Amino acid sequence: MRGPDMDSLEISLTVNGVPVRRRVEPRQSLVDFLRYELELTGSHVGCEHGACGACTVRVDGALVRGCLMLAVQADGCRVETIEGVAGRGEIFDLQQAFAEENALQCGFCTPGMLLTAHEILRQNPRADEMEIRKALSGNYCRCTGYHAIVEAVRKVGAARSGATR
Amino acid sequence: MKPAPFAYHRPTTLDEAFELLERYGPDARILAGGQSLVPALNMRLATPSALIDINRLPGLDRIHLTSDGLVVGALARQDTVEHSPLVARHVPLIAQAMPHIGHLAIRARGTFGGSLALADPAAELPACVVALGATIRVAGRGRVREIPAAQFFRGIYTTALEPGEILTEVVVPPIHAGWRSAFDELARRHGDYALVGLAVHCRLSDGAVAEARLVFTGVGLTPVRAARAEAELAGRRPEPGVLAEAGRALEADLDPPSDIHASGALRRHLARVLLSRVLGRLLEPPHPPLSPDRGRGKDEGA
């Protein structure tokens, strides 16, 4: 049964600093909105139940699963995707370390890995290998490139904490 | 997969939310953090006619101290609770349990009350509030009810919430001197639902266990209190022999289910392992100095 309530709703938000206004269907996920409406295809759609982390984005500064938030819920929010975060150079060191450590592999999980790694190091730049592994356990790499990813994050953590000492 | 269509409402007052609950009846679902509900929508395990998004209801995310104890608002995000100095100081059991819930991005969005209202028998927070003797406050149109946590969980995904009611906050009574607590769980991968989890809240007196509350997760339809093992510990020093006896008493306390993840026998074995591990930790000196606040909590009066 479809009623007027189920029709599209207008939302306004900023995405990577740009004001956006669109009509969306309530059932559209935030990650689908970003990919299909705004053509920001860096965030990937993997499992669609919050297990794989490929859809990770930031909403009002917090890391969230783009598949577990509805686009309508982002109304009035500040959304940042990998395009915005990388475009500003915020994670240049992580991107470089991923390349150097061969942590990129097929690249499908990379945007989520980078955003999660950035948050891990923001919370604790001195995170050790076990802490990094635990925190990255929410992001699947289907190439199983975990070791290289953990190593890249650890190196950036060491550099960042050394630089701020 | 994608959700089936639904109507979406975002009330800004509790009264508005109650009206919507009445209008849609049992077909409506409350959307809080959405970290369990949205996957269920995506997989079409749930096809509600309406979602009532309570995320913008004001005031329900507060964490504050009152004469009744520490009050944690239902909409407090799990990572806010995790980093709250008030929670660390007044409810260390919950502070210990939080990092076991999902992953960074899940806790950033998931709510304290949502986890309780969902009543997943493998979840961490239901066991904690039962062990702590907390009170669950729920509101309906024109009324507020207080439900002891031990009576709140009725079955798998089933609570004492009645139609038209919303879980608003949880009150954890003040914890007096001598009470100690610890939480741990065994999961296949960090952040996954535990095969078995254990919340312990107990009072030590002269090195002996004066009272103990042992609440297990993942071993039944609700958080399960291990009464016989508690009795085994009462009045005794938690020495290895005593812990072993308490572990044997779990045979009578727990009848865990077998499923695709683990057999009942394995779960019962893991429960014994956890019991001696968690109680063993309580023998150590009092809670280690709390790490300085990482400055992310929304505490008041800290």
CSV table of C-alpha atoms in Angstrom, one decimal:
chain,number,residue,atom,x,y,z
A,1,MET,CA,0.0,0.0,0.0
A,2,ARG,CA,1.4,3.4,-1.0
A,3,GLY,CA,0.1,6.5,0.6
A,4,PRO,CA,1.2,10.1,0.4
A,5,ASP,CA,3.4,9.5,3.5
A,6,MET,CA,5.6,7.1,1.5
A,7,ASP,CA,6.4,9.6,-1.2
A,8,SER,CA,9.6,11.4,-1.4
A,9,LEU,CA,10.7,14.0,1.1
A,10,GLU,CA,12.9,17.0,0.6
A,11,ILE,CA,16.2,17.0,2.4
A,12,SER,CA,18.9,19.7,2.7
A,13,LEU,CA,22.4,18.8,3.8
A,14,THR,CA,26.0,19.6,3.0
A,15,VAL,CA,28.1,17.0,1.3
A,16,ASN,CA,31.9,17.6,1.3
A,17,GLY,CA,31.2,21.2,2.1
A,18,VAL,CA,28.7,21.7,-0.7
A,19,PRO,CA,25.0,22.5,0.1
A,20,VAL,CA,22.7,19.9,-1.5
A,21,ARG,CA,18.9,19.8,-1.7
A,22,ARG,CA,17.1,16.8,-3.1
A,23,ARG,CA,13.9,14.8,-2.9
A,24,VAL,CA,14.5,11.3,-1.7
A,25,GLU,CA,12.4,8.2,-1.0
A,26,PRO,CA,12.4,7.4,2.7
A,27,ARG,CA,13.8,3.9,2.1
A,28,GLN,CA,16.9,5.1,0.2
A,29,SER,CA,20.1,4.5,2.2
A,30,LEU,CA,22.6,7.3,2.7
A,31,VAL,CA,25.2,5.5,0.7
A,32,ASP,CA,22.8,4.9,-2.3
A,33,PHE,CA,21.9,8.6,-2.1
A,34,LEU,CA,25.6,9.6,-2.3
A,35,ARG,CA,26.3,7.1,-5.1
A,36,TYR,CA,23.2,7.5,-7.3
A,37,GLU,CA,22.0,11.0,-6.7
A,38,LEU,CA,25.4,12.8,-6.2
A,39,GLU,CA,27.6,10.4,-8.2
A,40,LEU,CA,30.0,10.1,-5.3
A,41,THR,CA,31.0,6.5,-5.9
A,42,GLY,CA,33.9,6.3,-3.5
A,43,SER,CA,31.8,4.8,-0.8
A,44,HIS,CA,30.9,1.3,-1.8
A,45,VAL,CA,27.9,-0.9,-1.2
A,46,GLY,CA,29.0,-4.3,0.1
A,47,CYS,CA,26.9,-6.3,2.5
A,48,GLU,CA,24.1,-3.8,3.3
A,49,HIS,CA,23.8,-5.0,6.8
A,50,GLY,CA,26.6,-3.2,8.6
A,51,ALA,CA,29.2,-6.0,8.6
A,52,CYS,CA,31.6,-5.1,5.9
A,53,GLY,CA,32.3,-1.3,6.3
A,54,ALA,CA,32.7,-0.6,2.6
A,55,CYS,CA,30.0,2.1,2.9
A,56,THR,CA,31.7,4.1,5.7
A,57,VAL,CA,31.2,7.9,5.6
A,58,ARG,CA,31.3,10.6,8.2
A,59,VAL,CA,28.2,12.4,9.4
A,60,ASP,CA,28.6,15.4,11.6
A,61,GLY,CA,32.2,14.3,12.3
A,62,ALA,CA,31.3,10.7,13.3
A,63,LEU,CA,32.1,7.6,11.4
A,64,VAL,CA,28.9,5.9,10.3
A,65,ARG,CA,27.8,3.0,8.1
A,66,GLY,CA,26.2,4.6,5.0
A,67,CYS,CA,24.1,1.5,4.5
A,68,LEU,CA,22.6,1.7,8.0
A,69,MET,CA,21.5,5.3,7.8
A,70,LEU,CA,18.6,6.5,5.7
A,71,ALA,CA,19.3,9.5,3.4
A,72,VAL,CA,16.3,11.3,5.0
A,73,GLN,CA,18.1,11.0,8.4
A,74,ALA,CA,20.9,13.1,7.0
A,75,ASP,CA,18.6,16.0,6.6
A,76,GLY,CA,20.4,19.1,8.1
A,77,CYS,CA,23.7,17.1,8.6
A,78,ARG,CA,27.2,17.6,7.4
A,79,VAL,CA,28.2,14.5,5.4
A,80,GLU,CA,31.8,13.8,4.3
A,81,THR,CA,32.8,11.0,1.9
A,82,ILE,CA,36.2,9.7,0.9
A,83,GLU,CA,36.2,12.2,-2.0
A,84,GLY,CA,35.9,15.1,0.4
A,85,VAL,CA,38.3,13.9,3.0
A,86,ALA,CA,40.9,12.8,0.5
A,87,GLY,CA,40.3,15.9,-1.6
A,88,ARG,CA,41.2,18.2,1.3
A,89,GLY,CA,44.5,16.3,1.8
A,90,GLU,CA,43.4,15.2,5.3
A,91,ILE,CA,44.5,11.6,4.8
A,92,PHE,CA,47.3,12.1,2.4
A,93,ASP,CA,49.8,10.3,4.7
A,94,LEU,CA,47.4,7.3,5.0
A,95,GLN,CA,46.9,7.1,1.2
A,96,GLN,CA,50.6,7.2,0.7
A,97,ALA,CA,51.3,4.6,3.3
A,98,PHE,CA,48.6,2.3,1.8
A,99,ALA,CA,50.3,2.5,-1.6
A,100,GLU,CA,53.8,2.0,-0.1
A,101,GLU,CA,52.8,-1.0,2.0
A,102,ASN,CA,50.8,-2.6,-0.9
A,103,ALA,CA,47.6,-2.3,1.2
A,104,LEU,CA,45.4,-1.3,-1.7
A,105,GLN,CA,44.8,-4.6,-3.5
A,106,CYS,CA,41.5,-4.4,-5.4
A,107,GLY,CA,40.5,-1.1,-3.8
A,108,PHE,CA,36.9,-2.0,-3.0
A,109,CYS,CA,37.3,-1.8,0.8
A,110,THR,CA,39.9,1.0,0.7
A,111,PRO,CA,37.7,4.1,1.2
A,112,GLY,CA,36.1,2.5,4.3
A,113,MET,CA,39.5,1.3,5.5
A,114,LEU,CA,41.0,4.8,5.1
A,115,LEU,CA,38.2,6.6,6.9
A,116,THR,CA,38.3,4.0,9.7
A,117,ALA,CA,42.0,4.1,10.0
A,118,HIS,CA,41.9,7.9,10.2
A,119,GLU,CA,39.3,7.7,13.1
A,120,ILE,CA,41.4,5.0,14.9
A,121,LEU,CA,44.4,7.3,14.8
A,122,ARG,CA,42.4,10.4,15.7
A,123,GLN,CA,41.2,8.6,18.9
A,124,ASN,CA,44.7,7.2,19.6
A,125,PRO,CA,47.6,7.9,17.4
A,126,ARG,CA,49.7,5.5,19.5
A,127,ALA,CA,47.4,2.6,18.8
A,128,ASP,CA,49.4,-0.6,18.7
A,129,GLU,CA,49.0,-3.5,16.3
A,130,MET,CA,46.4,-5.3,18.3
A,131,GLU,CA,44.3,-2.2,18.9
A,132,ILE,CA,44.4,-1.4,15.2
A,133,ARG,CA,43.4,-5.0,14.3
A,134,LYS,CA,40.5,-4.9,16.8
A,135,ALA,CA,39.3,-1.5,15.4
A,136,LEU,CA,39.7,-2.6,11.8
A,137,SER,CA,37.8,-5.8,12.4
A,138,GLY,CA,34.7,-3.9,11.4
A,139,ASN,CA,36.0,-3.6,7.8
A,140,TYR,CA,36.2,-6.6,5.5
A,141,CYS,CA,39.0,-6.9,2.9
A,142,ARG,CA,38.0,-9.5,0.4
A,143,CYS,CA,41.5,-9.8,-0.9
A,144,THR,CA,42.5,-10.5,2.7
A,145,GLY,CA,45.1,-7.8,2.7
A,146,TYR,CA,44.8,-7.1,6.3
A,147,HIS,CA,48.4,-7.4,7.3
A,148,ALA,CA,49.6,-4.8,4.9
A,149,ILE,CA,46.7,-2.5,5.9
A,150,VAL,CA,47.4,-2.8,9.6
A,151,GLU,CA,51.1,-2.1,8.9
A,152,ALA,CA,50.3,1.0,6.9
A,153,VAL,CA,48.0,2.3,9.7
A,154,ARG,CA,50.7,1.6,12.4
A,155,LYS,CA,53.4,3.4,10.4
A,156,VAL,CA,51.2,6.5,10.0
A,157,GLY,CA,50.3,6.4,13.7
A,158,ALA,CA,53.9,6.4,14.6
A,159,ALA,CA,54.7,9.2,12.2
A,160,ARG,CA,51.7,11.3,13.4
A,161,SER,CA,52.4,10.8,17.1
A,162,GLY,CA,56.1,11.5,16.6
A,163,ALA,CA,55.3,14.7,14.6
A,164,THR,CA,53.0,16.0,17.3
A,165,ARG,CA,55.3,15.2,20.2
B,1,MET,CA,18.8,-5.8,-0.7
B,2,LYS,CA,16.7,-2.7,-0.3
B,3,PRO,CA,13.9,-2.0,2.2
B,4,ALA,CA,10.3,-2.3,1.3
B,5,PRO,CA,8.6,1.2,1.1
B,6,PHE,CA,7.5,2.7,4.4
B,7,ALA,CA,6.2,6.0,5.7
B,8,TYR,CA,8.8,8.1,7.5
B,9,HIS,CA,8.1,10.4,10.4
B,10,ARG,CA,10.5,12.4,12.5
B,11,PRO,CA,8.6,13.7,15.6
B,12,THR,CA,10.2,16.5,17.6
B,13,THR,CA,8.2,15.9,20.8
B,14,LEU,CA,7.4,12.7,22.7
B,15,ASP,CA,3.6,13.5,22.4
B,16,GLU,CA,4.0,13.7,18.7
B,17,ALA,CA,5.7,10.3,18.8
B,18,PHE,CA,2.9,8.8,20.9
B,19,GLU,CA,0.3,10.1,18.4
B,20,LEU,CA,2.2,8.4,15.6
B,21,LEU,CA,2.4,5.1,17.5
B,22,GLU,CA,-1.3,5.2,18.0
B,23,ARG,CA,-2.0,6.2,14.4
B,24,TYR,CA,0.0,3.3,12.9
B,25,GLY,CA,-0.4,0.7,15.7
B,26,PRO,CA,1.7,-2.4,15.8
B,27,ASP,CA,2.9,-1.9,12.2
B,28,ALA,CA,5.1,1.0,13.1
B,29,ARG,CA,8.7,0.6,14.3
B,30,ILE,CA,10.7,3.1,16.3
B,31,LEU,CA,14.0,4.1,14.6
B,32,ALA,CA,16.7,5.0,17.1
B,33,GLY,CA,20.3,4.2,16.1
B,34,GLY,CA,19.1,1.8,13.5
B,35,GLN,CA,22.1,-0.5,13.7
B,36,SER,CA,19.9,-3.6,14.0
B,37,LEU,CA,16.6,-2.3,12.6
B,38,VAL,CA,18.0,-1.0,9.3
B,39,PRO,CA,19.7,-4.3,8.4
B,40,ALA,CA,16.4,-6.0,9.1
B,41,LEU,CA,14.7,-3.6,6.7
B,42,ASN,CA,17.4,-4.1,4.1
B,43,MET,CA,17.0,-7.8,4.2
B,44,ARG,CA,13.2,-7.4,4.4
B,45,LEU,CA,13.1,-9.4,7.7
B,46,ALA,CA,11.0,-6.4,8.9
B,47,THR,CA,8.5,-4.6,6.6
B,48,PRO,CA,6.9,-2.0,8.8
B,49,SER,CA,4.3,0.4,7.4
B,50,ALA,CA,6.0,3.4,9.1
B,51,LEU,CA,9.2,4.3,10.8
B,52,ILE,CA,9.0,6.8,13.7
B,53,ASP,CA,12.5,8.3,13.8
B,54,ILE,CA,13.1,9.5,17.4
B,55,ASN,CA,16.6,10.7,16.9
B,56,ARG,CA,15.5,14.4,17.1
B,57,LEU,CA,13.6,14.1,20.3
B,58,PRO,CA,15.3,16.6,22.6
B,59,GLY,CA,16.9,15.7,25.9
B,60,LEU,CA,16.9,11.9,25.5
B,61,ASP,CA,20.6,11.8,25.0
B,62,ARG,CA,21.6,13.2,28.4
B,63,ILE,CA,23.9,11.4,30.8
B,64,HIS,CA,23.6,12.9,34.3
B,65,LEU,CA,23.7,12.2,38.0
B,66,THR,CA,20.6,12.4,40.1
B,67,SER,CA,19.8,11.3,43.7
B,68,ASP,CA,18.4,8.1,42.2
B,69,GLY,CA,21.7,7.3,40.5
B,70,LEU,CA,23.3,7.8,37.1
B,71,VAL,CA,20.6,8.4,34.4
B,72,VAL,CA,21.5,7.4,30.9
B,73,GLY,CA,19.2,8.7,28.2
B,74,ALA,CA,17.9,6.2,25.7
B,75,LEU,CA,19.3,8.2,22.8
B,76,ALA,CA,22.8,8.5,24.2
B,77,ARG,CA,25.1,7.1,21.5
B,78,GLN,CA,27.1,4.0,22.5
B,79,ASP,CA,30.4,5.7,21.8
B,80,THR,CA,29.3,8.7,24.0
B,81,VAL,CA,28.6,6.3,26.8
B,82,GLU,CA,31.9,4.5,26.2
B,83,HIS,CA,33.8,7.7,26.6
B,84,SER,CA,31.7,9.3,29.4
B,85,PRO,CA,33.7,10.1,32.5
B,86,LEU,CA,30.5,9.8,34.5
B,87,VAL,CA,29.9,6.3,33.3
B,88,ALA,CA,33.5,5.3,33.9
B,89,ARG,CA,33.4,6.6,37.4
B,90,HIS,CA,29.9,5.5,38.5
B,91,VAL,CA,29.2,2.5,36.3
B,92,PRO,CA,32.5,0.9,35.4
B,93,LEU,CA,30.7,-2.3,34.3
B,94,ILE,CA,29.1,-0.5,31.4
B,95,ALA,CA,32.3,1.3,30.5
B,96,GLN,CA,34.0,-2.1,30.3
B,97,ALA,CA,31.2,-3.6,28.2
B,98,MET,CA,30.9,-0.9,25.6
B,99,PRO,CA,34.0,-1.6,23.5
B,100,HIS,CA,32.6,-5.1,22.9
B,101,ILE,CA,29.6,-3.7,21.0
B,102,GLY,CA,30.0,-3.9,17.2
B,103,HIS,CA,32.6,-1.6,15.7
B,104,LEU,CA,33.6,2.1,15.8
B,105,ALA,CA,31.0,3.2,13.2
B,106,ILE,CA,28.3,1.0,14.8
B,107,ARG,CA,28.8,2.5,18.2
B,108,ALA,CA,28.9,6.0,16.8
B,109,ARG,CA,25.3,5.6,15.7
B,110,GLY,CA,23.9,2.8,17.9
B,111,THR,CA,22.1,4.0,21.1
B,112,PHE,CA,22.1,2.8,24.7
B,113,GLY,CA,18.3,2.5,24.8
B,114,GLY,CA,18.0,0.9,21.4
B,115,SER,CA,20.1,-2.0,22.5
B,116,LEU,CA,17.9,-2.6,25.5
B,117,ALA,CA,14.6,-2.2,23.6
B,118,LEU,CA,15.8,-4.7,20.9
B,119,ALA,CA,16.5,-7.3,23.7
B,120,ASP,CA,18.8,-9.4,21.6
B,121,PRO,CA,19.8,-12.2,24.0
B,122,ALA,CA,23.4,-12.1,22.9
B,123,ALA,CA,23.8,-8.3,23.5
B,124,GLU,CA,26.0,-6.8,26.2
B,125,LEU,CA,23.9,-4.0,27.7
B,126,PRO,CA,20.9,-6.1,28.7
B,127,ALA,CA,23.1,-8.3,30.9
B,128,CYS,CA,24.8,-5.2,32.4
B,129,VAL,CA,21.6,-3.5,33.5
B,130,VAL,CA,20.3,-6.7,35.0
B,131,ALA,CA,23.5,-7.2,36.9
B,132,LEU,CA,23.4,-3.6,38.1
B,133,GLY,CA,19.8,-3.7,39.3
B,134,ALA,CA,19.0,-0.8,37.0
B,135,THR,CA,15.6,0.6,36.4
B,136,ILE,CA,14.2,1.1,32.9
B,137,ARG,CA,12.0,4.2,32.5
B,138,VAL,CA,9.4,4.0,29.7
B,139,ALA,CA,6.8,6.6,28.7
B,140,GLY,CA,3.5,6.4,27.0
B,141,ARG,CA,0.8,9.0,26.4
B,142,GLY,CA,0.3,10.7,29.8
B,143,ARG,CA,2.2,8.1,31.9
B,144,VAL,CA,5.6,7.0,32.9
B,145,ARG,CA,6.5,3.5,34.2
B,146,GLU,CA,9.6,2.3,35.9
B,147,ILE,CA,10.5,-1.3,35.3
B,148,PRO,CA,13.2,-3.2,37.1
B,149,ALA,CA,15.7,-4.4,34.5
B,150,ALA,CA,15.3,-8.0,35.7
B,151,GLN,CA,11.6,-7.9,34.7
B,152,PHE,CA,12.1,-5.9,31.5
B,153,PHE,CA,13.5,-8.7,29.3
B,154,ARG,CA,10.7,-11.2,28.6
B,155,GLY,CA,12.1,-13.3,25.7
B,156,ILE,CA,14.0,-13.2,22.5
B,157,TYR,CA,13.5,-9.6,21.1
B,158,THR,CA,10.6,-9.3,23.6
B,159,THR,CA,10.4,-6.7,26.4
B,160,ALA,CA,7.9,-5.4,28.9
B,161,LEU,CA,7.3,-2.4,26.7
B,162,GLU,CA,3.6,-2.1,25.9
B,163,PRO,CA,2.1,-0.8,22.6
B,164,GLY,CA,2.5,3.0,22.5
B,165,GLU,CA,5.4,3.1,24.9
B,166,ILE,CA,8.9,4.4,24.3
B,167,LEU,CA,12.0,3.6,26.4
B,168,THR,CA,13.2,7.0,27.6
B,169,GLU,CA,16.1,6.4,30.1
B,170,VAL,CA,17.8,4.0,32.4
B,171,VAL,CA,18.6,4.7,36.0
B,172,VAL,CA,21.6,2.9,37.5
B,173,PRO,CA,21.4,3.0,41.3
B,174,PRO,CA,24.4,4.5,43.1
B,175,ILE,CA,27.1,1.9,43.6
B,176,HIS,CA,28.3,1.7,47.2
B,177,ALA,CA,31.8,1.0,48.6
B,178,GLY,CA,32.9,-2.6,48.2
B,179,TRP,CA,31.0,-3.3,45.0
B,180,ARG,CA,33.2,-4.4,42.1
B,181,SER,CA,32.2,-5.3,38.6
B,182,ALA,CA,33.7,-6.7,35.4
B,183,PHE,CA,32.5,-7.7,31.9
B,184,ASP,CA,34.0,-9.9,29.3
B,185,GLU,CA,32.9,-12.0,26.4
B,186,LEU,CA,34.1,-14.6,23.9
B,187,ALA,CA,33.3,-13.9,20.3
B,188,ARG,CA,34.7,-15.4,17.1
B,189,ARG,CA,35.8,-12.0,15.9
B,190,HIS,CA,36.0,-8.8,17.9
B,191,GLY,CA,32.8,-6.9,17.6
B,192,ASP,CA,30.7,-9.9,16.6
B,193,TYR,CA,27.9,-11.0,18.8
B,194,ALA,CA,29.4,-13.0,21.6
B,195,LEU,CA,29.1,-16.8,21.8
B,196,VAL,CA,28.9,-16.2,25.6
B,197,GLY,CA,29.3,-13.0,27.6
B,198,LEU,CA,29.3,-12.4,31.3
B,199,ALA,CA,28.6,-9.3,33.5
B,200,VAL,CA,29.6,-9.6,37.1
B,201,HIS,CA,28.6,-7.2,39.8
B,202,CYS,CA,29.5,-8.2,43.3
B,203,ARG,CA,30.3,-6.9,46.8
B,204,LEU,CA,33.5,-8.0,48.4
B,205,SER,CA,33.8,-7.9,52.2
B,206,ASP,CA,37.1,-8.9,54.0
B,207,GLY,CA,38.2,-10.6,50.8
B,208,ALA,CA,35.1,-12.7,50.6
B,209,VAL,CA,32.2,-12.4,48.1
B,210,ALA,CA,29.3,-11.0,50.2
B,211,GLU,CA,26.9,-10.9,47.3
B,212,ALA,CA,27.3,-11.7,43.6
B,213,ARG,CA,25.3,-11.1,40.6
B,214,LEU,CA,26.4,-13.1,37.6
B,215,VAL,CA,24.5,-12.4,34.4
B,216,PHE,CA,25.3,-14.3,31.2
B,217,THR,CA,24.5,-13.4,27.5
B,218,GLY,CA,24.1,-15.7,24.6
B,219,VAL,CA,23.0,-18.7,26.6
B,220,GLY,CA,19.2,-18.3,26.6
B,221,LEU,CA,16.3,-16.2,25.4
B,222,THR,CA,17.1,-13.3,27.8
B,223,PRO,CA,20.0,-12.3,30.0
B,224,VAL,CA,20.4,-15.3,32.3
B,225,ARG,CA,21.3,-14.9,36.0
B,226,ALA,CA,23.3,-17.8,37.4
B,227,ALA,CA,21.6,-18.1,40.8
B,228,ARG,CA,23.3,-21.4,41.9
B,229,ALA,CA,26.8,-20.2,41.0
B,230,GLU,CA,26.0,-17.0,42.9
B,231,ALA,CA,25.0,-19.0,46.0
B,232,GLU,CA,28.2,-21.1,45.6
B,233,LEU,CA,30.3,-17.9,45.9
B,234,ALA,CA,28.3,-16.2,48.7
B,235,GLY,CA,30.4,-15.7,51.8
B,236,ARG,CA,33.5,-17.3,50.4
B,237,ARG,CA,36.8,-16.1,49.2
B,238,PRO,CA,37.1,-16.3,45.5
B,239,GLU,CA,39.9,-18.9,45.5
B,240,PRO,CA,40.5,-21.4,42.7
B,241,GLY,CA,38.6,-24.2,44.4
B,242,VAL,CA,35.6,-21.9,45.0
B,243,LEU,CA,35.7,-20.7,41.4
B,244,ALA,CA,35.7,-24.3,40.2
B,245,GLU,CA,32.7,-25.1,42.3
B,246,ALA,CA,30.9,-22.1,41.1
B,247,GLY,CA,31.8,-23.2,37.5
B,248,ARG,CA,30.3,-26.6,38.2
B,249,ALA,CA,27.1,-25.0,39.5
B,250,LEU,CA,26.7,-23.4,36.1
B,251,GLU,CA,25.7,-26.8,34.8
B,252,ALA,CA,22.4,-26.3,36.7
B,253,ASP,CA,22.1,-22.6,35.9
B,254,LEU,CA,22.6,-22.6,32.2
B,255,ASP,CA,21.0,-24.6,29.4
B,256,PRO,CA,22.4,-22.8,26.4
B,257,PRO,CA,21.0,-23.4,22.9
B,258,SER,CA,22.9,-25.0,20.1
B,259,ASP,CA,23.0,-23.2,16.8
B,260,ILE,CA,25.1,-22.8,13.7
B,261,HIS,CA,27.8,-20.9,15.7
B,262,ALA,CA,28.3,-23.2,18.7
B,263,SER,CA,26.8,-26.2,20.4
B,264,GLY,CA,25.1,-25.8,23.8
B,265,ALA,CA,27.9,-27.9,25.3
B,266,LEU,CA,30.6,-25.6,23.9
B,267,ARG,CA,28.7,-22.6,25.2
B,268,ARG,CA,28.4,-24.1,28.7
B,269,HIS,CA,32.2,-24.8,28.6
B,270,LEU,CA,32.9,-21.2,27.5
B,271,ALA,CA,30.7,-19.9,30.3
B,272,ARG,CA,32.8,-21.7,32.9
B,273,VAL,CA,36.0,-20.3,31.3
B,274,LEU,CA,34.5,-16.8,31.4
B,275,LEU,CA,33.4,-17.2,35.0
B,276,SER,CA,36.8,-18.0,36.3
B,277,ARG,CA,38.5,-15.4,34.0
B,278,VAL,CA,36.1,-12.6,35.0
B,279,LEU,CA,36.0,-13.4,38.7
B,280,GLY,CA,39.8,-13.9,38.7
B,281,ARG,CA,40.0,-10.3,37.6
B,282,LEU,CA,38.1,-9.2,40.6
B,283,LEU,CA,40.8,-10.5,42.8
B,284,GLU,CA,43.2,-8.0,41.4
B,285,PRO,CA,43.5,-4.6,42.9
B,286,PRO,CA,40.6,-2.2,42.5
B,287,HIS,CA,39.8,-0.8,39.1
B,288,PRO,CA,42.9,0.6,37.5
B,289,PRO,CA,43.1,4.4,37.4
B,290,LEU,CA,40.7,5.6,34.8
B,291,SER,CA,42.4,7.0,31.7
B,292,PRO,CA,41.9,10.7,31.3
B,293,ASP,CA,38.7,11.6,29.6
B,294,ARG,CA,39.1,11.7,25.9
B,295,GLY,CA,36.7,14.6,25.8
B,296,ARG,CA,33.9,13.2,23.7
B,297,GLY,CA,31.2,12.5,26.3
B,298,LYS,CA,28.2,14.7,26.6
B,299,ASP,CA,28.3,14.5,30.4
B,300,GLU,CA,26.8,17.1,32.6
B,301,GLY,CA,28.2,17.8,36.1
B,302,ALA,CA,31.2,15.7,35.5
